[in-house]
């Protein structure tokens, strides 16, 4: 009797890495004074700004902390001498730097108004651009938000990838396209500026590994993942759905090699290389010349402030908390001769 070929069963065990991270730094209120530094530096992007040191910022109440709040704001009372320094403002940077991690900002209000260029971002100030840069929140007073990578040579993104935002550029290399970077525009107006503030703010979350950078914007909504909204001690990025922006490692960009340990920075500048470009400035519906506007209109800067509930950083705890989830899948392969 001809032996019957039985259907062969192949057991394929696929292991999926559940992306569980644990809280390593919970920056709230006074932690921004203890564990971040004010940087009274000149703006590398040539803004009409005068970054002040911590003592000055506290004395002028440009920086204010309470039990659950960090306020960072610009001077909104001084008419500037056109040949003197720019408008007083604040730039702070975390003392710690991070490689594989998740950073979440719970923001209640961000600076809004003509000429304002606020940013929540990460970079390695000692090794730019080769240490990479992730702009999580950054554009002129124009919604929606754009999330952008800036890198060294040889990093470009695929045109089509799983994200809810829309690419504005694919080449992340700072040496090309006037350092435009590879940006992704968020789909919703509530992700930035006045609409974000009107909605009471929201959360931005960024996950960085050697394999990718992902950014999510979550509005104040019951649909926002509970681990994000509650400031939980653990987060599982796998449960957050399609990211707003997705920057994968591919043959065209080795994300792991493009980034080293990055600090987190929050800044607020005015005009400058991006926001001061006439087409960008007037395109946002702003009057006259950007620098003149900053000099002459202090009252226009009353809403130029960050109100931040927390910045939380989660890490993988040396791999111990990176759980291996076994997804057993039985694949039946039938062989009929
Ligand atoms: C502020 O943030 C942006 C990131 O979008 C950065 O390009 C710029 O250099 C920053 N300015 C300062 C002075 O830190
Ligand atoms: C400083 O700013 C905070 C937050 O806006 C405000 O509540 C407080 O009254 C201000 N303090 C002074 C002395 O103006
Ligand atoms: C980028 O790629 C080119 C061509 O493949 C190579 O010659 C160059 O060394 C690369 N540059 C860096 C910084 O990796």
mmCIF file of C-alpha atoms and ligand atoms in Angstrom:
data_model
loop_
_atom_site.group_PDB
_atom_site.id
_atom_site.type_symbol
_atom_site.label_atom_id
_atom_site.label_comp_id
_atom_site.label_asym_id
_atom_site.label_seq_id
_atom_site.Cartn_x
_atom_site.Cartn_y
_atom_site.Cartn_z
ATOM 1 C CA UNK A 1 0.000 0.000 0.000
ATOM 2 C CA UNK A 2 1.239 3.351 -1.005
ATOM 3 C CA UNK A 3 2.009 5.207 2.147
ATOM 4 C CA UNK A 4 -0.155 8.190 2.683
ATOM 5 C CA UNK A 5 1.604 11.476 3.070
ATOM 6 C CA UNK A 6 0.251 12.877 6.155
ATOM 7 C CA UNK A 7 -0.089 16.569 6.438
ATOM 8 C CA UNK A 8 3.007 17.807 8.123
ATOM 9 C CA UNK A 9 2.545 20.009 11.028
ATOM 10 C CA UNK A 10 5.033 22.730 11.526
ATOM 11 C CA UNK A 11 5.031 24.421 14.820
ATOM 12 C CA UNK A 12 6.199 27.922 14.509
ATOM 13 C CA UNK A 13 6.792 29.640 17.743
ATOM 14 C CA UNK A 14 6.960 33.322 17.222
ATOM 15 C CA UNK A 15 8.236 35.412 20.009
ATOM 16 C CA UNK A 16 6.992 38.920 20.123
ATOM 17 C CA UNK A 17 8.689 41.402 22.394
ATOM 18 C CA UNK A 18 6.124 43.172 24.465
ATOM 19 C CA UNK A 19 7.451 46.653 24.859
ATOM 20 C CA UNK A 20 7.216 47.059 28.610
ATOM 21 C CA UNK A 21 9.147 49.948 30.108
ATOM 22 C CA UNK A 22 9.470 50.986 33.726
ATOM 23 C CA UNK A 23 9.473 54.533 35.125
ATOM 24 C CA UNK A 24 13.003 55.723 35.808
ATOM 25 C CA UNK A 25 12.555 59.495 36.120
ATOM 26 C CA UNK A 26 9.403 61.351 37.073
ATOM 27 C CA UNK A 27 10.062 65.041 36.571
ATOM 28 C CA UNK A 28 7.408 67.134 38.307
ATOM 29 C CA UNK A 29 7.609 70.680 39.758
ATOM 30 C CA UNK A 30 10.872 71.283 41.620
ATOM 31 C CA UNK A 31 12.499 68.249 39.946
ATOM 32 C CA UNK A 32 12.961 70.517 36.924
ATOM 33 C CA UNK A 33 15.232 72.692 39.072
ATOM 34 C CA UNK A 34 17.114 69.828 40.707
ATOM 35 C CA UNK A 35 17.595 67.523 37.742
ATOM 36 C CA UNK A 36 17.581 69.922 34.769
ATOM 37 C CA UNK A 37 19.746 72.942 34.064
ATOM 38 C CA UNK A 38 18.821 76.350 32.720
ATOM 39 C CA UNK A 39 20.998 77.181 29.746
ATOM 40 C CA UNK A 40 21.807 80.855 29.298
ATOM 41 C CA UNK A 41 23.316 80.238 25.872
ATOM 42 C CA UNK A 42 22.971 82.021 22.595
ATOM 43 C CA UNK A 43 20.368 80.458 20.356
ATOM 44 C CA UNK A 44 22.060 78.302 17.719
ATOM 45 C CA UNK A 45 19.022 78.925 15.528
ATOM 46 C CA UNK A 46 19.500 82.720 15.746
ATOM 47 C CA UNK A 47 16.227 83.557 17.431
ATOM 48 C CA UNK A 48 15.338 86.990 18.836
ATOM 49 C CA UNK A 49 15.773 85.557 22.311
ATOM 50 C CA UNK A 50 17.823 86.099 25.447
ATOM 51 C CA UNK A 51 18.016 82.839 27.396
ATOM 52 C CA UNK A 52 18.471 83.631 31.096
ATOM 53 C CA UNK A 53 20.042 81.578 33.873
ATOM 54 C CA UNK A 54 18.056 79.865 36.617
ATOM 55 C CA UNK A 55 18.464 82.592 39.245
ATOM 56 C CA UNK A 56 17.269 85.247 36.799
ATOM 57 C CA UNK A 57 14.418 83.082 35.535
ATOM 58 C CA UNK A 58 13.171 82.460 39.087
ATOM 59 C CA UNK A 59 13.613 86.112 40.116
ATOM 60 C CA UNK A 60 11.631 87.288 37.094
ATOM 61 C CA UNK A 61 9.122 84.461 37.514
ATOM 62 C CA UNK A 62 9.853 83.245 34.002
ATOM 63 C CA UNK A 63 10.405 79.854 35.631
ATOM 64 C CA UNK A 64 7.919 78.907 38.327
ATOM 65 C CA UNK A 65 7.501 75.539 40.032
ATOM 66 C CA UNK A 66 4.890 74.226 42.435
ATOM 67 C CA UNK A 67 3.963 70.756 43.670
ATOM 68 C CA UNK A 68 2.442 69.755 40.339
ATOM 69 C CA UNK A 69 3.442 72.427 37.849
ATOM 70 C CA UNK A 70 6.333 73.780 35.834
ATOM 71 C CA UNK A 71 5.796 77.122 34.114
ATOM 72 C CA UNK A 72 8.384 78.383 31.624
ATOM 73 C CA UNK A 73 7.584 81.674 29.999
ATOM 74 C CA UNK A 74 8.873 84.652 28.084
ATOM 75 C CA UNK A 75 9.046 88.227 29.303
ATOM 76 C CA UNK A 76 5.728 89.886 28.429
ATOM 77 C CA UNK A 77 6.299 93.399 29.746
ATOM 78 C CA UNK A 78 9.453 94.797 28.111
ATOM 79 C CA UNK A 79 9.687 96.751 24.856
ATOM 80 C CA UNK A 80 13.082 95.787 23.468
ATOM 81 C CA UNK A 81 15.885 97.992 22.221
ATOM 82 C CA UNK A 82 16.232 96.912 18.585
ATOM 83 C CA UNK A 83 20.021 96.810 18.914
ATOM 84 C CA UNK A 84 20.004 95.186 22.367
ATOM 85 C CA UNK A 85 19.472 91.576 23.441
ATOM 86 C CA UNK A 86 16.387 89.587 22.476
ATOM 87 C CA UNK A 87 13.329 88.793 24.564
ATOM 88 C CA UNK A 88 14.042 87.035 27.875
ATOM 89 C CA UNK A 89 13.060 83.398 27.755
ATOM 90 C CA UNK A 90 14.072 80.014 29.116
ATOM 91 C CA UNK A 91 15.772 76.883 27.838
ATOM 92 C CA UNK A 92 16.171 73.890 30.144
ATOM 93 C CA UNK A 93 17.904 70.562 29.597
ATOM 94 C CA UNK A 94 17.803 67.318 31.575
ATOM 95 C CA UNK A 95 21.071 66.454 33.301
ATOM 96 C CA UNK A 96 20.531 62.802 32.430
ATOM 97 C CA UNK A 97 20.679 61.458 28.919
ATOM 98 C CA UNK A 98 18.896 58.424 27.563
ATOM 99 C CA UNK A 99 19.334 55.795 24.886
ATOM 100 C CA UNK A 100 16.541 53.211 24.644
ATOM 101 C CA UNK A 101 13.627 54.859 26.424
ATOM 102 C CA UNK A 102 10.149 56.297 26.361
ATOM 103 C CA UNK A 103 9.696 60.007 27.163
ATOM 104 C CA UNK A 104 6.214 61.323 27.885
ATOM 105 C CA UNK A 105 5.310 64.976 28.351
ATOM 106 C CA UNK A 106 2.009 65.822 29.989
ATOM 107 C CA UNK A 107 1.494 69.366 28.759
ATOM 108 C CA UNK A 108 -1.378 71.624 29.843
ATOM 109 C CA UNK A 109 -0.404 74.653 27.788
ATOM 110 C CA UNK A 110 2.304 75.439 25.291
ATOM 111 C CA UNK A 111 3.558 78.817 24.084
ATOM 112 C CA UNK A 112 1.313 80.322 21.435
ATOM 113 C CA UNK A 113 1.391 83.541 19.461
ATOM 114 C CA UNK A 114 3.123 85.064 16.451
ATOM 115 C CA UNK A 115 6.901 84.497 16.282
ATOM 116 C CA UNK A 116 6.909 81.887 19.069
ATOM 117 C CA UNK A 117 9.009 78.802 18.387
ATOM 118 C CA UNK A 118 8.641 76.425 21.338
ATOM 119 C CA UNK A 119 10.250 73.010 21.301
ATOM 120 C CA UNK A 120 10.254 69.812 23.310
ATOM 121 C CA UNK A 121 13.043 67.738 21.869
ATOM 122 C CA UNK A 122 16.080 65.555 22.427
ATOM 123 C CA UNK A 123 19.650 65.718 21.220
ATOM 124 C CA UNK A 124 23.272 65.268 22.250
ATOM 125 C CA UNK A 125 24.566 68.820 22.402
ATOM 126 C CA UNK A 126 28.184 67.565 22.355
ATOM 127 C CA UNK A 127 27.824 65.452 19.251
ATOM 128 C CA UNK A 128 25.375 67.142 16.922
ATOM 129 C CA UNK A 129 24.299 66.006 14.387
ATOM 130 C CA UNK A 130 25.991 62.609 14.717
ATOM 131 C CA UNK A 131 24.255 61.871 18.019
ATOM 132 C CA UNK A 132 20.889 62.534 16.405
ATOM 133 C CA UNK A 133 17.999 64.877 17.207
ATOM 134 C CA UNK A 134 14.324 64.106 17.694
ATOM 135 C CA UNK A 135 11.980 67.098 17.617
ATOM 136 C CA UNK A 136 8.873 65.872 19.388
ATOM 137 C CA UNK A 137 7.022 69.192 19.488
ATOM 138 C CA UNK A 138 8.321 72.015 17.332
ATOM 139 C CA UNK A 139 6.899 74.457 14.810
ATOM 140 C CA UNK A 140 6.044 78.131 14.530
ATOM 141 C CA UNK A 141 2.627 79.190 15.813
ATOM 142 C CA UNK A 142 1.011 76.902 13.283
ATOM 143 C CA UNK A 143 -0.916 73.761 13.981
ATOM 144 C CA UNK A 144 -0.711 70.796 13.567
ATOM 145 C CA UNK A 145 2.553 69.676 15.092
ATOM 146 C CA UNK A 146 5.438 68.290 13.059
ATOM 147 C CA UNK A 147 7.754 65.619 14.491
ATOM 148 C CA UNK A 148 11.197 65.518 12.892
ATOM 149 C CA UNK A 149 14.488 63.600 13.002
ATOM 150 C CA UNK A 150 17.767 65.338 12.214
ATOM 151 C CA UNK A 151 20.749 63.019 11.770
ATOM 152 C CA UNK A 152 24.202 62.598 10.287
ATOM 153 C CA UNK A 153 24.747 61.297 6.757
ATOM 154 C CA UNK A 154 22.923 58.353 5.238
ATOM 155 C CA UNK A 155 19.548 58.359 6.884
ATOM 156 C CA UNK A 156 16.361 58.551 4.928
ATOM 157 C CA UNK A 157 12.876 57.288 5.584
ATOM 158 C CA UNK A 158 10.516 55.246 3.408
ATOM 159 C CA UNK A 159 7.704 57.294 1.855
ATOM 160 C CA UNK A 160 5.071 54.880 3.039
ATOM 161 C CA UNK A 161 5.065 53.513 6.576
ATOM 162 C CA UNK A 162 2.568 52.735 9.316
ATOM 163 C CA UNK A 163 1.821 56.103 10.929
ATOM 164 C CA UNK A 164 -1.193 58.373 11.163
ATOM 165 C CA UNK A 165 0.755 61.508 10.196
ATOM 166 C CA UNK A 166 1.963 62.674 6.787
ATOM 167 C CA UNK A 167 5.658 62.935 5.824
ATOM 168 C CA UNK A 168 6.889 66.454 5.056
ATOM 169 C CA UNK A 169 10.347 65.246 4.003
ATOM 170 C CA UNK A 170 12.195 61.928 3.860
ATOM 171 C CA UNK A 171 15.877 62.815 4.172
ATOM 172 C CA UNK A 172 16.887 63.117 7.832
ATOM 173 C CA UNK A 173 20.499 64.108 7.022
ATOM 174 C CA UNK A 174 21.143 67.649 8.274
ATOM 175 C CA UNK A 175 23.547 68.249 5.374
ATOM 176 C CA UNK A 176 20.773 68.072 2.805
ATOM 177 C CA UNK A 177 17.665 70.191 2.189
ATOM 178 C CA UNK A 178 18.955 73.013 4.434
ATOM 179 C CA UNK A 179 18.620 70.760 7.484
ATOM 180 C CA UNK A 180 14.900 70.382 6.981
ATOM 181 C CA UNK A 181 15.094 66.864 8.412
ATOM 182 C CA UNK A 182 12.545 64.123 7.890
ATOM 183 C CA UNK A 183 9.316 65.422 9.353
ATOM 184 C CA UNK A 184 5.883 63.981 9.871
ATOM 185 C CA UNK A 185 2.887 66.266 10.269
ATOM 186 C CA UNK A 186 0.272 65.165 12.794
ATOM 187 C CA UNK A 187 -3.248 64.683 11.446
ATOM 188 C CA UNK A 188 -5.117 66.725 14.061
ATOM 189 C CA UNK A 189 -5.060 70.464 14.785
ATOM 190 C CA UNK A 190 -5.399 69.692 18.504
ATOM 191 C CA UNK A 191 -1.758 68.548 18.500
ATOM 192 C CA UNK A 192 -0.273 72.039 18.722
ATOM 193 C CA UNK A 193 -0.562 75.636 19.833
ATOM 194 C CA UNK A 194 -3.894 77.369 20.398
ATOM 195 C CA UNK A 195 -6.097 74.327 19.592
ATOM 196 C CA UNK A 196 -4.024 72.145 21.941
ATOM 197 C CA UNK A 197 -4.323 74.772 24.684
ATOM 198 C CA UNK A 198 -8.061 75.158 24.125
ATOM 199 C CA UNK A 199 -8.419 71.415 24.674
ATOM 200 C CA UNK A 200 -6.491 71.566 27.953
ATOM 201 C CA UNK A 201 -3.325 70.144 26.425
ATOM 202 C CA UNK A 202 -2.470 66.500 25.935
ATOM 203 C CA UNK A 203 0.379 64.020 25.968
ATOM 204 C CA UNK A 204 3.285 63.432 23.649
ATOM 205 C CA UNK A 205 5.082 60.131 23.942
ATOM 206 C CA UNK A 206 8.288 59.184 22.157
ATOM 207 C CA UNK A 207 9.765 55.683 22.085
ATOM 208 C CA UNK A 208 13.313 55.245 20.903
ATOM 209 C CA UNK A 209 15.065 51.907 20.351
ATOM 210 C CA UNK A 210 17.817 50.798 17.977
ATOM 211 C CA UNK A 211 15.068 49.679 15.615
ATOM 212 C CA UNK A 212 12.944 52.817 15.403
ATOM 213 C CA UNK A 213 11.746 56.130 16.775
ATOM 214 C CA UNK A 214 7.994 56.424 17.295
ATOM 215 C CA UNK A 215 6.019 59.455 18.447
ATOM 216 C CA UNK A 216 2.395 59.467 19.545
ATOM 217 C CA UNK A 217 0.186 62.439 20.280
ATOM 218 C CA UNK A 218 -2.658 61.669 22.678
ATOM 219 C CA UNK A 219 -5.422 64.245 23.270
ATOM 220 C CA UNK A 220 -7.307 64.664 26.553
ATOM 221 C CA UNK A 221 -9.685 61.868 25.721
ATOM 222 C CA UNK A 222 -10.958 58.713 27.324
ATOM 223 C CA UNK A 223 -9.415 56.864 24.381
ATOM 224 C CA UNK A 224 -5.899 57.773 25.533
ATOM 225 C CA UNK A 225 -4.117 54.693 26.925
ATOM 226 C CA UNK A 226 -4.525 54.546 30.681
ATOM 227 C CA UNK A 227 -0.814 53.984 31.335
ATOM 228 C CA UNK A 228 -0.084 57.298 29.586
ATOM 229 C CA UNK A 229 -2.961 59.248 31.113
ATOM 230 C CA UNK A 230 -2.382 57.999 34.656
ATOM 231 C CA UNK A 231 1.404 58.370 34.730
ATOM 232 C CA UNK A 232 1.657 54.662 35.513
ATOM 233 C CA UNK A 233 4.880 53.071 36.810
ATOM 234 C CA UNK A 234 4.985 50.859 33.707
ATOM 235 C CA UNK A 235 3.986 51.501 30.125
ATOM 236 C CA UNK A 236 3.431 49.074 27.267
ATOM 237 C CA UNK A 237 3.983 50.870 23.989
ATOM 238 C CA UNK A 238 2.630 47.875 22.078
ATOM 239 C CA UNK A 239 -0.819 48.773 23.351
ATOM 240 C CA UNK A 240 -0.738 52.348 22.059
ATOM 241 C CA UNK A 241 -1.767 51.691 18.485
ATOM 242 C CA UNK A 242 -0.336 53.160 15.294
ATOM 243 C CA UNK A 243 2.067 55.988 16.122
ATOM 244 C CA UNK A 244 1.550 59.505 14.832
ATOM 245 C CA UNK A 245 5.095 59.389 13.435
ATOM 246 C CA UNK A 246 7.184 56.294 12.745
ATOM 247 C CA UNK A 247 10.878 56.396 11.829
ATOM 248 C CA UNK A 248 12.076 52.828 11.230
ATOM 249 C CA UNK A 249 15.605 51.509 10.924
ATOM 250 C CA UNK A 250 16.099 50.215 7.370
ATOM 251 C CA UNK A 251 18.938 49.724 4.898
ATOM 252 C CA UNK A 252 18.574 53.485 4.292
ATOM 253 C CA UNK A 253 18.943 54.468 7.929
ATOM 254 C CA UNK A 254 20.596 52.657 10.806
ATOM 255 C CA UNK A 255 18.633 54.311 13.606
ATOM 256 C CA UNK A 256 20.730 52.643 16.310
ATOM 257 C CA UNK A 257 23.942 53.989 14.809
ATOM 258 C CA UNK A 258 22.524 57.462 14.137
ATOM 259 C CA UNK A 259 21.642 58.132 17.774
ATOM 260 C CA UNK A 260 23.619 58.165 20.970
ATOM 261 C CA UNK A 261 22.486 59.132 24.471
ATOM 262 C CA UNK A 262 20.307 62.237 24.184
ATOM 263 C CA UNK A 263 19.269 64.865 26.710
ATOM 264 C CA UNK A 264 15.742 66.222 26.829
ATOM 265 C CA UNK A 265 15.352 69.939 26.129
ATOM 266 C CA UNK A 266 12.458 72.352 26.481
ATOM 267 C CA UNK A 267 12.966 75.753 24.906
ATOM 268 C CA UNK A 268 11.121 78.790 23.670
ATOM 269 C CA UNK A 269 12.689 81.031 21.102
ATOM 270 C CA UNK A 270 11.319 83.690 18.722
ATOM 271 C CA UNK A 271 11.747 84.080 14.966
ATOM 272 C CA UNK A 272 15.106 82.476 14.132
ATOM 273 C CA UNK A 273 16.080 80.160 11.324
ATOM 274 C CA UNK A 274 12.668 78.585 11.071
ATOM 275 C CA UNK A 275 9.932 80.653 12.669
ATOM 276 C CA UNK A 276 11.466 83.906 11.368
ATOM 277 C CA UNK A 277 11.534 82.892 7.718
ATOM 278 C CA UNK A 278 9.225 85.500 6.150
ATOM 279 C CA UNK A 279 7.069 82.940 4.337
ATOM 280 C CA UNK A 280 6.661 80.885 7.513
ATOM 281 C CA UNK A 281 5.976 83.928 9.678
ATOM 282 C CA UNK A 282 3.471 85.642 7.412
ATOM 283 C CA UNK A 283 2.124 82.258 6.355
ATOM 284 C CA UNK A 284 1.001 81.846 9.958
ATOM 285 C CA UNK A 285 -1.040 85.034 9.549
ATOM 286 C CA UNK A 286 1.432 87.177 11.518
ATOM 287 C CA UNK A 287 1.873 90.923 10.889
ATOM 288 C CA UNK A 288 4.906 92.834 9.617
ATOM 289 C CA UNK A 289 8.427 91.700 10.337
ATOM 290 C CA UNK A 290 9.069 88.961 12.908
ATOM 291 C CA UNK A 291 11.903 90.649 14.817
ATOM 292 C CA UNK A 292 10.091 94.020 14.933
ATOM 293 C CA UNK A 293 7.040 92.228 16.271
ATOM 294 C CA UNK A 294 9.060 90.625 19.086
ATOM 295 C CA UNK A 295 10.758 93.923 19.954
ATOM 296 C CA UNK A 296 7.660 96.095 20.010
ATOM 297 C CA UNK A 297 4.823 93.947 21.364
ATOM 298 C CA UNK A 298 5.506 92.520 24.828
ATOM 299 C CA UNK A 299 1.789 92.074 25.489
ATOM 300 C CA UNK A 300 1.654 89.644 22.562
ATOM 301 C CA UNK A 301 3.645 87.213 24.696
ATOM 302 C CA UNK A 302 1.216 86.688 27.592
ATOM 303 C CA UNK A 303 0.349 83.292 26.163
ATOM 304 C CA UNK A 304 3.939 82.420 25.354
ATOM 305 C CA UNK A 305 4.320 79.960 28.209
ATOM 306 C CA UNK A 306 4.702 76.260 28.850
ATOM 307 C CA UNK A 307 2.585 74.739 31.627
ATOM 308 C CA UNK A 308 3.924 71.234 32.116
ATOM 309 C CA UNK A 309 2.425 68.726 34.539
ATOM 310 C CA UNK A 310 5.219 66.195 34.152
ATOM 311 C CA UNK A 311 7.902 64.703 31.978
ATOM 312 C CA UNK A 312 8.222 60.985 32.613
ATOM 313 C CA UNK A 313 11.035 58.822 31.308
ATOM 314 C CA UNK A 314 10.725 55.055 31.149
ATOM 315 C CA UNK A 315 13.523 52.609 30.438
ATOM 316 C CA UNK A 316 13.872 48.911 29.954
ATOM 317 C CA UNK A 317 15.815 48.236 33.145
ATOM 318 C CA UNK A 318 18.709 46.428 31.492
ATOM 319 C CA UNK A 319 16.382 44.117 29.663
ATOM 320 C CA UNK A 320 14.899 42.507 32.756
ATOM 321 C CA UNK A 321 11.613 44.220 32.166
ATOM 322 C CA UNK A 322 11.540 43.602 28.495
ATOM 323 C CA UNK A 323 9.236 40.679 28.746
ATOM 324 C CA UNK A 324 9.252 37.954 26.234
ATOM 325 C CA UNK A 325 5.763 37.111 25.219
ATOM 326 C CA UNK A 326 5.339 33.762 23.633
ATOM 327 C CA UNK A 327 2.830 33.721 20.893
ATOM 328 C CA UNK A 328 2.435 30.133 19.930
ATOM 329 C CA UNK A 329 1.074 29.807 16.510
ATOM 330 C CA UNK A 330 0.332 26.544 14.884
ATOM 331 C CA UNK A 331 0.965 26.683 11.215
ATOM 332 C CA UNK A 332 -0.467 23.723 9.340
ATOM 333 C CA UNK A 333 1.422 22.974 6.214
ATOM 334 C CA UNK A 334 -0.334 20.433 4.031
ATOM 335 C CA UNK A 335 1.734 18.383 1.620
ATOM 336 C CA UNK A 336 -0.340 16.590 -0.985
ATOM 337 C CA UNK A 337 1.521 14.589 -3.584
HETATM 338 C C1 LIG B 1 14.977 75.129 20.178
HETATM 339 O O1 LIG B 1 14.456 73.952 19.654
HETATM 340 C C2 LIG B 1 14.702 73.638 18.317
HETATM 341 C C3 LIG B 1 14.186 72.285 18.073
HETATM 342 O O2 LIG B 1 13.133 72.345 17.258
HETATM 343 C C4 LIG B 1 16.158 73.686 17.956
HETATM 344 O O3 LIG B 1 16.343 73.452 16.590
HETATM 345 C C5 LIG B 1 16.708 74.996 18.366
HETATM 346 O O4 LIG B 1 18.091 74.989 18.145
HETATM 347 C C6 LIG B 1 16.419 75.268 19.799
HETATM 348 N N1 LIG B 1 16.957 76.509 20.164
HETATM 349 C C7 LIG B 1 17.710 76.602 21.203
HETATM 350 C C8 LIG B 1 18.352 77.870 21.476
HETATM 351 O O5 LIG B 1 17.908 75.688 21.952
HETATM 352 C C1 LIG B 2 4.603 83.506 39.219
HETATM 353 O O1 LIG B 2 3.913 82.736 38.265
HETATM 354 C C2 LIG B 2 2.960 81.866 38.810
HETATM 355 C C3 LIG B 2 2.412 80.991 37.687
HETATM 356 O O2 LIG B 2 1.929 81.751 36.649
HETATM 357 C C4 LIG B 2 1.882 82.668 39.499
HETATM 358 O O3 LIG B 2 0.925 81.805 40.054
HETATM 359 C C5 LIG B 2 2.521 83.502 40.578
HETATM 360 O O4 LIG B 2 1.552 84.337 41.189
HETATM 361 C C6 LIG B 2 3.633 84.336 39.999
HETATM 362 N N1 LIG B 2 4.347 84.980 41.098
HETATM 363 C C7 LIG B 2 4.545 86.280 41.123
HETATM 364 C C8 LIG B 2 5.298 86.800 42.282
HETATM 365 O O5 LIG B 2 4.130 87.026 40.245
HETATM 366 C C1 LIG B 3 27.371 57.441 3.550
HETATM 367 O O1 LIG B 3 27.275 56.577 2.433
HETATM 368 C C2 LIG B 3 28.281 56.784 1.475
HETATM 369 C C3 LIG B 3 27.962 55.934 0.254
HETATM 370 O O2 LIG B 3 27.475 54.704 0.628
HETATM 371 C C4 LIG B 3 29.627 56.469 2.106
HETATM 372 O O3 LIG B 3 30.666 56.668 1.181
HETATM 373 C C5 LIG B 3 29.816 57.358 3.317
HETATM 374 O O4 LIG B 3 31.021 57.005 3.983
HETATM 375 C C6 LIG B 3 28.676 57.264 4.265
HETATM 376 N N1 LIG B 3 28.832 58.275 5.302
HETATM 377 C C7 LIG B 3 28.694 57.997 6.586
HETATM 378 C C8 LIG B 3 28.905 59.129 7.528
HETATM 379 O O5 LIG B 3 28.371 56.894 6.988
#
